[in-house]
mmCIF file of C-alpha atoms in Angstrom:
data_model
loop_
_atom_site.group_PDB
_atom_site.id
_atom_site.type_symbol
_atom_site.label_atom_id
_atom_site.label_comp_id
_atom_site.label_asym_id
_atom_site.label_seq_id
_atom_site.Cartn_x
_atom_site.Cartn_y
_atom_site.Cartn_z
ATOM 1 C CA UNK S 1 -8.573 16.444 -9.082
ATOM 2 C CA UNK S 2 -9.974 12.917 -8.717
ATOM 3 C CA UNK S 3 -12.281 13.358 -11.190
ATOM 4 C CA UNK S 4 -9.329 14.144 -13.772
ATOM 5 C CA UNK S 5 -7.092 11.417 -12.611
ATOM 6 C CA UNK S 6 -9.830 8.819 -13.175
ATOM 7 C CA UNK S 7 -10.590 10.328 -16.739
ATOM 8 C CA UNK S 8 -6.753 9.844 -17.754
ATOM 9 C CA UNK S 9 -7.021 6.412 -16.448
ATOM 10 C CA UNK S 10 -4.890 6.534 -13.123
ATOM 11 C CA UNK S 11 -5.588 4.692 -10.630
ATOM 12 C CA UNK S 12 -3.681 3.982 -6.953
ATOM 13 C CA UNK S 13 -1.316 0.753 -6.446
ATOM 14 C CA UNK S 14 -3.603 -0.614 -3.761
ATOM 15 C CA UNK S 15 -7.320 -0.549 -3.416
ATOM 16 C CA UNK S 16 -7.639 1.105 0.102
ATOM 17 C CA UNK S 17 -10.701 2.212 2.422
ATOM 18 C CA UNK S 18 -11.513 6.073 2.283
ATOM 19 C CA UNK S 19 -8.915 8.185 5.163
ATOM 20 C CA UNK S 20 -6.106 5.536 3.802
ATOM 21 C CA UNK S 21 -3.416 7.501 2.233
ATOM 22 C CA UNK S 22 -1.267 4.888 -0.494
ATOM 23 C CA UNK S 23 1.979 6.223 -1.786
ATOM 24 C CA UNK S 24 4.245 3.879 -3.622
ATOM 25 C CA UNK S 25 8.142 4.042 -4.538
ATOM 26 C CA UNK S 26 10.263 2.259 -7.174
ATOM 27 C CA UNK S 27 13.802 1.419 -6.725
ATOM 28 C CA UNK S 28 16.093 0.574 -9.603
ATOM 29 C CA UNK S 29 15.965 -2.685 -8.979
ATOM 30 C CA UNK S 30 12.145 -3.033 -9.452
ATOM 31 C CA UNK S 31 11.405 -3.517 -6.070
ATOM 32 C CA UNK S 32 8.162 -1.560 -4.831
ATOM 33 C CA UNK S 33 7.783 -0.024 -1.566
ATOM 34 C CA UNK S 34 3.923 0.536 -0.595
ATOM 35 C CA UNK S 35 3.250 2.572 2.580
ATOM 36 C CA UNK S 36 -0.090 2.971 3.564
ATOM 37 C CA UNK S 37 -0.840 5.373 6.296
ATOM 38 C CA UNK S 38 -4.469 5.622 8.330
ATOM 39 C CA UNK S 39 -5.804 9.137 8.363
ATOM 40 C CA UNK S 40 -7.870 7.921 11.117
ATOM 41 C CA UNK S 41 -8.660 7.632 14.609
ATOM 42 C CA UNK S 42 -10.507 4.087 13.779
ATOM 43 C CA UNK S 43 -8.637 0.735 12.762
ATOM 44 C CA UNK S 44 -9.004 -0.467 9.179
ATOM 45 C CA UNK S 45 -8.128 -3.345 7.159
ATOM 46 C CA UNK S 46 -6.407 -2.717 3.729
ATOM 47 C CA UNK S 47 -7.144 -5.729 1.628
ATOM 48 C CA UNK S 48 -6.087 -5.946 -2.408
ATOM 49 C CA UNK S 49 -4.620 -9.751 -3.835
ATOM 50 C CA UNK S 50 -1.726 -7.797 -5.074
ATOM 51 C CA UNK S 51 -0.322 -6.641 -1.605
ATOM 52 C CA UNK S 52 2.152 -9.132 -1.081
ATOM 53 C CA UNK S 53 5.381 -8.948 0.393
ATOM 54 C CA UNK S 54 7.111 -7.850 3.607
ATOM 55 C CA UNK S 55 5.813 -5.269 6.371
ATOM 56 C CA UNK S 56 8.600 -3.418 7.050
ATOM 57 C CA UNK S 57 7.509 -2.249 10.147
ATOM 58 C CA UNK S 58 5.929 -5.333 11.778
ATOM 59 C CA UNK S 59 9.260 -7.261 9.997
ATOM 60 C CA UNK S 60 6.065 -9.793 9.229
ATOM 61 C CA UNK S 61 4.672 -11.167 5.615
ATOM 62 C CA UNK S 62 1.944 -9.948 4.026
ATOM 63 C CA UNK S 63 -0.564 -12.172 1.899
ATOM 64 C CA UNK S 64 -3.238 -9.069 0.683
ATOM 65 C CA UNK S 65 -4.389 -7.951 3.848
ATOM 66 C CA UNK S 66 -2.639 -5.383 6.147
ATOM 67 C CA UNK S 67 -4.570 -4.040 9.637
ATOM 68 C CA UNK S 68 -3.761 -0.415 10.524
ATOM 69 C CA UNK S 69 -4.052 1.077 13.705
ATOM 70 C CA UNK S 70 -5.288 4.405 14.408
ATOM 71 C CA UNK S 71 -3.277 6.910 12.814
ATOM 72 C CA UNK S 72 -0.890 3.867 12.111
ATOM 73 C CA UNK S 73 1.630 3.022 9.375
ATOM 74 C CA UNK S 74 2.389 0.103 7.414
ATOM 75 C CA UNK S 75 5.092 -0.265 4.573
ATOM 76 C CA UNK S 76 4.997 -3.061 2.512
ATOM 77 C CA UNK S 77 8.701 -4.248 0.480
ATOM 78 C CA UNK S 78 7.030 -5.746 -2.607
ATOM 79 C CA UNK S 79 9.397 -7.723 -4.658
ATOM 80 C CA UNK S 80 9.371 -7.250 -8.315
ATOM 81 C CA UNK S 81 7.867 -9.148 -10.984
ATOM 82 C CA UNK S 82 9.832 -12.524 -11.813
ATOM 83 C CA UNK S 83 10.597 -12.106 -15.723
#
């Protein structure tokens, strides 16, 4: 299945480490909702430059880099595009 999704040019939101799981929701307004969710039972570091915004979780800002526990969570409110 990845090898088709690459071929039709689809990529995820957010570059993330292998056993990250990235999922990303649109409301109408254009604001993006990011979650990220560690598959596993060792801490990583998500880092992309477009993963700005607020940790919903956490309640704290994110400038590109979000830590994840084990097995933890993060969801990152990113703001839409000004026009």
């Amino acid at each position: 299945l990845r090898r088709v999704a690459v071929d039709a040019g689809l990529r995820p939101p957010v570059a993330a480490p292998a056993g990250v799981e990235v999922c990303e929701r649109h409301a109408a307004d254009g604001t993006r909702y990011t979650f990220l969710l560690n598959h596993q039972a060792a801490a990583v570091t998500v880092s992309d430059e477009s993963l700005h915004g607020h940790e919903l979780l956490s309640d704290r800002a994110q400038t590109g880099r979000v830590d994840l526990p084990p097995l933890g969570v993060a969801i990152v409110r990113r703001e839409p595009p000004s026009p």
